[in-house]
PDB file of C-alpha atoms in Angstrom:
ATOM      1  CA  UNK C   1       0.000   0.000   0.000  1.00 33.00           C
ATOM      2  CA  UNK C   2       1.395   3.372  -0.973  1.00 32.00           C
ATOM      3  CA  UNK C   3       2.284   5.517   2.057  1.00 31.00           C
ATOM      4  CA  UNK C   4       0.051   8.506   2.610  1.00 33.00           C
ATOM      5  CA  UNK C   5       1.397  12.029   2.604  1.00 32.00           C
ATOM      6  CA  UNK C   6      -0.870  14.493   4.330  1.00 31.00           C
ATOM      7  CA  UNK C   7      -0.434  18.151   3.702  1.00 33.00           C
ATOM      8  CA  UNK C   8      -1.551  21.210   5.581  1.00 36.00           C
ATOM      9  CA  UNK C   9      -1.247  24.343   3.487  1.00 45.00           C
ATOM     10  CA  UNK C  10      -1.966  27.950   4.259  1.00 36.00           C
ATOM     11  CA  UNK C  11      -1.565  29.094   0.711  1.00 31.00           C
ATOM     12  CA  UNK C  12      -4.965  30.615   0.927  1.00 30.00           C
ATOM     13  CA  UNK C  13      -5.499  29.077   4.273  1.00 35.00           C
ATOM     14  CA  UNK C  14      -5.429  25.659   2.638  1.00 41.00           C
ATOM     15  CA  UNK C  15      -5.453  22.242   4.325  1.00 44.00           C
ATOM     16  CA  UNK C  16      -4.818  19.328   1.966  1.00 43.00           C
ATOM     17  CA  UNK C  17      -4.125  15.610   2.000  1.00 42.00           C
ATOM     18  CA  UNK C  18      -1.892  13.998  -0.626  1.00 34.00           C
ATOM     19  CA  UNK C  19      -1.387  10.346  -1.483  1.00 30.00           C
ATOM     20  CA  UNK C  20       1.993   9.120  -2.643  1.00 32.00           C
ATOM     21  CA  UNK C  21       5.556  10.451  -2.649  1.00 36.00           C
ATOM     22  CA  UNK C  22       5.044  13.566  -4.812  1.00 38.00           C
ATOM     23  CA  UNK C  23       7.467  16.305  -3.658  1.00 39.00           C
ATOM     24  CA  UNK C  24       5.828  19.390  -2.170  1.00 39.00           C
ATOM     25  CA  UNK C  25       7.045  21.872  -4.753  1.00 41.00           C
ATOM     26  CA  UNK C  26       5.928  19.678  -7.673  1.00 43.00           C
ATOM     27  CA  UNK C  27       2.628  18.523  -6.226  1.00 46.00           C
ATOM     28  CA  UNK C  28      -0.832  19.190  -7.607  1.00 55.00           C
ATOM     29  CA  UNK C  29      -2.258  21.259  -4.763  1.00 58.00           C
ATOM     30  CA  UNK C  30      -5.812  20.149  -5.584  1.00 62.00           C
ATOM     31  CA  UNK C  31      -4.933  16.477  -5.067  1.00 63.00           C
ATOM     32  CA  UNK C  32      -6.541  15.019  -1.948  1.00 61.00           C
ATOM     33  CA  UNK C  33      -7.838  18.408  -0.799  1.00 70.00           C
ATOM     34  CA  UNK C  34      -9.222  18.366   2.746  1.00 74.00           C
ATOM     35  CA  UNK C  35     -10.012  22.063   3.205  1.00 74.00           C
ATOM     36  CA  UNK C  36      -9.382  25.356   1.420  1.00 78.00           C
ATOM     37  CA  UNK C  37      -9.732  28.827   2.904  1.00 79.00           C
ATOM     38  CA  UNK C  38      -9.248  31.508   0.194  1.00 81.00           C
ATOM     39  CA  UNK C  39      -8.928  34.458   2.669  1.00 85.00           C
ATOM     40  CA  UNK C  40     -11.644  36.291   0.720  1.00 81.00           C
ATOM     41  CA  UNK C  41     -13.095  38.006   3.769  1.00 83.00           C
ATOM     42  CA  UNK C  42     -14.458  34.940   5.573  1.00 84.00           C
ATOM     43  CA  UNK C  43     -13.421  31.506   6.841  1.00 88.00           C
ATOM     44  CA  UNK C  44     -15.533  29.347   4.523  1.00 83.00           C
ATOM     45  CA  UNK C  45     -13.976  26.063   3.400  1.00 84.00           C
ATOM     46  CA  UNK C  46     -14.647  26.207  -0.343  1.00 80.00           C
ATOM     47  CA  UNK C  47     -13.888  22.490  -0.687  1.00 77.00           C
ATOM     48  CA  UNK C  48     -16.563  21.756   1.932  1.00 75.00           C
ATOM     49  CA  UNK C  49     -16.545  20.240   5.405  1.00 81.00           C
ATOM     50  CA  UNK C  50     -14.312  22.427   7.582  1.00 88.00           C
ATOM     51  CA  UNK C  51     -15.789  25.904   7.751  1.00 91.00           C
ATOM     52  CA  UNK C  52     -14.176  28.166  10.308  1.00 93.00           C
ATOM     53  CA  UNK C  53     -15.272  31.407  11.956  1.00 94.00           C
ATOM     54  CA  UNK C  54     -13.362  34.672  11.430  1.00 94.00           C
ATOM     55  CA  UNK C  55     -13.066  37.146  14.285  1.00 95.00           C
ATOM     56  CA  UNK C  56     -11.898  40.750  13.968  1.00 94.00           C
ATOM     57  CA  UNK C  57     -10.240  40.513  10.539  1.00 95.00           C
ATOM     58  CA  UNK C  58     -10.267  42.998   7.671  1.00 95.00           C
ATOM     59  CA  UNK C  59      -9.582  42.708   3.958  1.00 94.00           C
ATOM     60  CA  UNK C  60      -6.485  44.298   2.469  1.00 94.00           C
ATOM     61  CA  UNK C  61      -4.441  44.513  -0.747  1.00 92.00           C
ATOM     62  CA  UNK C  62      -2.956  41.138  -1.726  1.00 90.00           C
ATOM     63  CA  UNK C  63       0.555  40.347  -2.941  1.00 90.00           C
ATOM     64  CA  UNK C  64      -0.505  40.931  -6.580  1.00 90.00           C
ATOM     65  CA  UNK C  65      -1.895  44.392  -5.818  1.00 90.00           C
ATOM     66  CA  UNK C  66      -5.591  43.463  -5.887  1.00 88.00           C
ATOM     67  CA  UNK C  67      -7.735  45.288  -3.346  1.00 90.00           C
ATOM     68  CA  UNK C  68      -9.390  43.107  -0.685  1.00 89.00           C
ATOM     69  CA  UNK C  69      -7.561  40.018  -1.960  1.00 88.00           C
ATOM     70  CA  UNK C  70      -5.883  39.185   1.363  1.00 91.00           C
ATOM     71  CA  UNK C  71      -6.785  39.213   5.054  1.00 94.00           C
ATOM     72  CA  UNK C  72      -5.182  41.539   7.585  1.00 96.00           C
ATOM     73  CA  UNK C  73      -4.601  40.262  11.129  1.00 95.00           C
ATOM     74  CA  UNK C  74      -4.336  43.167  13.572  1.00 91.00           C
ATOM     75  CA  UNK C  75      -3.021  41.427  16.722  1.00 89.00           C
ATOM     76  CA  UNK C  76      -6.603  40.758  17.818  1.00 91.00           C
ATOM     77  CA  UNK C  77      -8.221  38.834  14.952  1.00 94.00           C
ATOM     78  CA  UNK C  78      -8.073  35.135  14.133  1.00 96.00           C
ATOM     79  CA  UNK C  79      -9.859  32.239  12.431  1.00 94.00           C
ATOM     80  CA  UNK C  80     -11.088  29.247  14.433  1.00 96.00           C
ATOM     81  CA  UNK C  81     -11.706  25.878  12.727  1.00 94.00           C
ATOM     82  CA  UNK C  82     -13.457  23.164  14.784  1.00 95.00           C
ATOM     83  CA  UNK C  83     -11.429  20.059  15.564  1.00 94.00           C
ATOM     84  CA  UNK C  84     -12.229  16.893  13.611  1.00 92.00           C
ATOM     85  CA  UNK C  85     -10.420  13.557  13.418  1.00 91.00           C
ATOM     86  CA  UNK C  86      -9.541  13.910   9.728  1.00 85.00           C
ATOM     87  CA  UNK C  87      -7.469  17.006  10.571  1.00 87.00           C
ATOM     88  CA  UNK C  88      -5.254  14.953  12.914  1.00 90.00           C
ATOM     89  CA  UNK C  89      -2.531  14.664  10.298  1.00 85.00           C
ATOM     90  CA  UNK C  90       0.777  12.768  10.509  1.00 89.00           C
ATOM     91  CA  UNK C  91       2.577  13.363   7.205  1.00 85.00           C
ATOM     92  CA  UNK C  92       1.763  16.936   6.340  1.00 82.00           C
ATOM     93  CA  UNK C  93       2.868  20.248   4.948  1.00 78.00           C
ATOM     94  CA  UNK C  94       1.945  23.838   5.634  1.00 78.00           C
ATOM     95  CA  UNK C  95       2.433  26.892   3.468  1.00 79.00           C
ATOM     96  CA  UNK C  96       1.328  30.499   3.456  1.00 85.00           C
ATOM     97  CA  UNK C  97       2.001  33.871   1.846  1.00 90.00           C
ATOM     98  CA  UNK C  98       2.780  36.383   4.589  1.00 92.00           C
ATOM     99  CA  UNK C  99       3.420  40.105   4.832  1.00 94.00           C
ATOM    100  CA  UNK C 100       4.374  40.492   8.497  1.00 92.00           C
ATOM    101  CA  UNK C 101       4.279  43.780  10.374  1.00 91.00           C
ATOM    102  CA  UNK C 102       7.101  44.954  12.609  1.00 84.00           C
ATOM    103  CA  UNK C 103       6.590  43.254  15.973  1.00 84.00           C
ATOM    104  CA  UNK C 104       8.462  41.765  18.915  1.00 86.00           C
ATOM    105  CA  UNK C 105       7.923  38.256  20.250  1.00 91.00           C
ATOM    106  CA  UNK C 106       5.955  35.269  18.967  1.00 93.00           C
ATOM    107  CA  UNK C 107       3.105  35.669  16.488  1.00 93.00           C
ATOM    108  CA  UNK C 108       1.108  32.598  15.427  1.00 94.00           C
ATOM    109  CA  UNK C 109       0.405  31.656  11.805  1.00 93.00           C
ATOM    110  CA  UNK C 110      -1.301  28.282  12.473  1.00 91.00           C
ATOM    111  CA  UNK C 111      -1.846  26.596  15.821  1.00 94.00           C
ATOM    112  CA  UNK C 112      -3.281  23.249  16.892  1.00 93.00           C
ATOM    113  CA  UNK C 113      -1.639  23.326  20.314  1.00 93.00           C
ATOM    114  CA  UNK C 114      -2.835  20.878  22.949  1.00 91.00           C
ATOM    115  CA  UNK C 115       0.061  21.364  25.352  1.00 90.00           C
ATOM    116  CA  UNK C 116       3.050  19.766  23.607  1.00 92.00           C
ATOM    117  CA  UNK C 117       0.733  18.049  21.128  1.00 95.00           C
ATOM    118  CA  UNK C 118      -0.302  19.062  17.614  1.00 93.00           C
ATOM    119  CA  UNK C 119       1.047  21.664  15.194  1.00 93.00           C
ATOM    120  CA  UNK C 120       2.607  25.090  15.599  1.00 93.00           C
ATOM    121  CA  UNK C 121       3.675  27.462  12.817  1.00 93.00           C
ATOM    122  CA  UNK C 122       4.814  30.874  14.005  1.00 93.00           C
ATOM    123  CA  UNK C 123       7.070  33.900  13.625  1.00 93.00           C
ATOM    124  CA  UNK C 124       9.324  35.449  16.254  1.00 91.00           C
ATOM    125  CA  UNK C 125      10.047  39.163  15.950  1.00 86.00           C
ATOM    126  CA  UNK C 126      13.622  40.034  16.909  1.00 82.00           C
ATOM    127  CA  UNK C 127      15.309  43.402  16.407  1.00 76.00           C
ATOM    128  CA  UNK C 128      12.929  44.674  13.735  1.00 74.00           C
ATOM    129  CA  UNK C 129      13.138  41.460  11.676  1.00 78.00           C
ATOM    130  CA  UNK C 130      11.394  38.128  12.153  1.00 84.00           C
ATOM    131  CA  UNK C 131      12.244  34.441  12.049  1.00 89.00           C
ATOM    132  CA  UNK C 132       9.930  31.579  11.105  1.00 92.00           C
ATOM    133  CA  UNK C 133       9.442  28.294  12.967  1.00 93.00           C
ATOM    134  CA  UNK C 134       7.425  25.114  12.320  1.00 93.00           C
ATOM    135  CA  UNK C 135       6.921  22.332  14.838  1.00 93.00           C
ATOM    136  CA  UNK C 136       5.042  19.146  15.639  1.00 94.00           C
ATOM    137  CA  UNK C 137       4.234  17.762  19.071  1.00 95.00           C
ATOM    138  CA  UNK C 138       4.430  14.140  20.192  1.00 95.00           C
ATOM    139  CA  UNK C 139       4.114  15.110  23.858  1.00 94.00           C
ATOM    140  CA  UNK C 140       6.889  17.682  23.480  1.00 94.00           C
ATOM    141  CA  UNK C 141       7.627  20.105  20.642  1.00 95.00           C
ATOM    142  CA  UNK C 142      10.051  19.411  17.792  1.00 95.00           C
ATOM    143  CA  UNK C 143      10.746  22.645  15.915  1.00 95.00           C
ATOM    144  CA  UNK C 144      12.693  23.606  12.816  1.00 94.00           C
ATOM    145  CA  UNK C 145      13.719  27.204  12.151  1.00 92.00           C
ATOM    146  CA  UNK C 146      13.439  28.776   8.712  1.00 92.00           C
ATOM    147  CA  UNK C 147      17.020  29.657   7.789  1.00 86.00           C
ATOM    148  CA  UNK C 148      16.190  33.116   6.462  1.00 84.00           C
ATOM    149  CA  UNK C 149      15.308  36.427   8.069  1.00 85.00           C
ATOM    150  CA  UNK C 150      11.908  37.699   6.952  1.00 88.00           C
ATOM    151  CA  UNK C 151      11.578  41.412   6.236  1.00 88.00           C
ATOM    152  CA  UNK C 152       8.540  43.178   7.764  1.00 90.00           C
ATOM    153  CA  UNK C 153       6.336  44.724   5.096  1.00 92.00           C
ATOM    154  CA  UNK C 154       7.529  42.388   2.341  1.00 93.00           C
ATOM    155  CA  UNK C 155       5.587  39.386   1.034  1.00 94.00           C
ATOM    156  CA  UNK C 156       7.232  35.976   1.391  1.00 93.00           C
ATOM    157  CA  UNK C 157       6.097  32.388   0.888  1.00 91.00           C
ATOM    158  CA  UNK C 158       6.778  29.945   3.706  1.00 90.00           C
ATOM    159  CA  UNK C 159       6.288  26.184   3.459  1.00 87.00           C
ATOM    160  CA  UNK C 160       6.982  23.266   5.782  1.00 88.00           C
ATOM    161  CA  UNK C 161       6.679  19.497   5.383  1.00 87.00           C
ATOM    162  CA  UNK C 162       6.753  16.431   7.607  1.00 90.00           C
ATOM    163  CA  UNK C 163       7.266  13.104   5.834  1.00 89.00           C
ATOM    164  CA  UNK C 164       7.744  10.787   8.826  1.00 92.00           C
ATOM    165  CA  UNK C 165      11.521  11.187   8.813  1.00 94.00           C
ATOM    166  CA  UNK C 166      12.233  14.927   8.668  1.00 95.00           C
ATOM    167  CA  UNK C 167      10.647  18.316   9.180  1.00 95.00           C
ATOM    168  CA  UNK C 168      11.709  20.500   6.244  1.00 93.00           C
ATOM    169  CA  UNK C 169      11.087  24.186   5.626  1.00 92.00           C
ATOM    170  CA  UNK C 170      11.246  26.419   2.532  1.00 93.00           C
ATOM    171  CA  UNK C 171      11.315  30.191   1.946  1.00 92.00           C
ATOM    172  CA  UNK C 172      10.128  31.390  -1.465  1.00 92.00           C
ATOM    173  CA  UNK C 173      10.446  27.762  -2.712  1.00 89.00           C
ATOM    174  CA  UNK C 174      14.089  27.458  -1.578  1.00 93.00           C
ATOM    175  CA  UNK C 175      15.120  24.845   1.037  1.00 94.00           C
ATOM    176  CA  UNK C 176      15.741  26.663   4.320  1.00 93.00           C
ATOM    177  CA  UNK C 177      16.345  23.993   6.959  1.00 94.00           C
ATOM    178  CA  UNK C 178      15.477  20.547   8.301  1.00 95.00           C
ATOM    179  CA  UNK C 179      15.536  18.472  11.496  1.00 96.00           C
ATOM    180  CA  UNK C 180      14.930  14.739  11.999  1.00 96.00           C
ATOM    181  CA  UNK C 181      11.447  13.803  13.235  1.00 96.00           C
ATOM    182  CA  UNK C 182       9.981  10.291  13.116  1.00 95.00           C
ATOM    183  CA  UNK C 183       7.613  10.513  16.066  1.00 93.00           C
ATOM    184  CA  UNK C 184       3.842  10.192  16.101  1.00 95.00           C
ATOM    185  CA  UNK C 185       2.064  13.524  16.212  1.00 94.00           C
ATOM    186  CA  UNK C 186      -0.409  13.578  19.086  1.00 96.00           C
ATOM    187  CA  UNK C 187      -3.612  15.611  19.044  1.00 95.00           C
ATOM    188  CA  UNK C 188      -6.201  16.780  21.531  1.00 94.00           C
ATOM    189  CA  UNK C 189      -9.563  18.361  20.882  1.00 95.00           C
ATOM    190  CA  UNK C 190      -8.727  22.079  20.697  1.00 95.00           C
ATOM    191  CA  UNK C 191      -9.585  23.943  17.511  1.00 95.00           C
ATOM    192  CA  UNK C 192      -7.213  24.716  14.678  1.00 92.00           C
ATOM    193  CA  UNK C 193      -6.649  28.456  14.725  1.00 94.00           C
ATOM    194  CA  UNK C 194      -5.096  30.763  12.152  1.00 93.00           C
ATOM    195  CA  UNK C 195      -3.535  33.873  13.652  1.00 95.00           C
ATOM    196  CA  UNK C 196      -3.750  32.936  17.349  1.00 95.00           C
ATOM    197  CA  UNK C 197      -2.368  30.373  19.810  1.00 95.00           C
ATOM    198  CA  UNK C 198      -5.184  27.890  20.304  1.00 94.00           C
ATOM    199  CA  UNK C 199      -3.806  26.775  23.693  1.00 94.00           C
ATOM    200  CA  UNK C 200      -3.140  30.112  25.420  1.00 93.00           C
ATOM    201  CA  UNK C 201      -5.425  32.353  23.303  1.00 94.00           C
ATOM    202  CA  UNK C 202      -2.709  34.948  22.730  1.00 94.00           C
ATOM    203  CA  UNK C 203       0.307  35.547  20.420  1.00 95.00           C
ATOM    204  CA  UNK C 204      -1.965  37.046  17.750  1.00 95.00           C
ATOM    205  CA  UNK C 205      -0.484  37.476  14.268  1.00 94.00           C
ATOM    206  CA  UNK C 206       0.217  40.978  12.987  1.00 93.00           C
ATOM    207  CA  UNK C 207       0.232  41.448   9.218  1.00 94.00           C
ATOM    208  CA  UNK C 208      -1.428  40.121   6.061  1.00 94.00           C
ATOM    209  CA  UNK C 209      -1.985  36.563   4.805  1.00 91.00           C
ATOM    210  CA  UNK C 210      -2.742  35.684   1.209  1.00 85.00           C
ATOM    211  CA  UNK C 211      -3.053  32.753  -1.174  1.00 73.00           C
TER     212      UNK C 211
END
């Protein structure tokens, strides 16, 4: 039986599931789609089944210059997606277009944090710049840092994968780091949240997200 590769993407707030060994950057992003959030002013799953609820967000200019084509997170807004078993992914990837503001400290992109269990994808603002991190929890967190400094105010594409052997991260489609990880990702029942820590209900994102 062919091993399953499950992918979480925040390209437009996109959660997908892939079958087979297709590399991330060559994959058909519509293959095995689990959920797709276009960031068009709401949290509707256009593929069906995993609608979220948006709180305190506004529309803004996207990375291509189109008005209201992206969502702006103002350190108070977020999207909450109810927990379901088919979102408890093992082999997965996550990707998103970001335009971060200037900030200090941790700001969440995607969180399914059940206290050392689940998924965390976040930025850490340091000295006017910011660094990206992606991690999975098997009872404790295993994180990989994106090996590039992100510039506030500039759009960048971040992606991360977990294939059962490594966590790998990419910046603008270029490999940017990896760490070994062969554990089993554990999950609780907290929601998936975009733009906020689902465990502590803080660390709100500041900036724009786009597909």
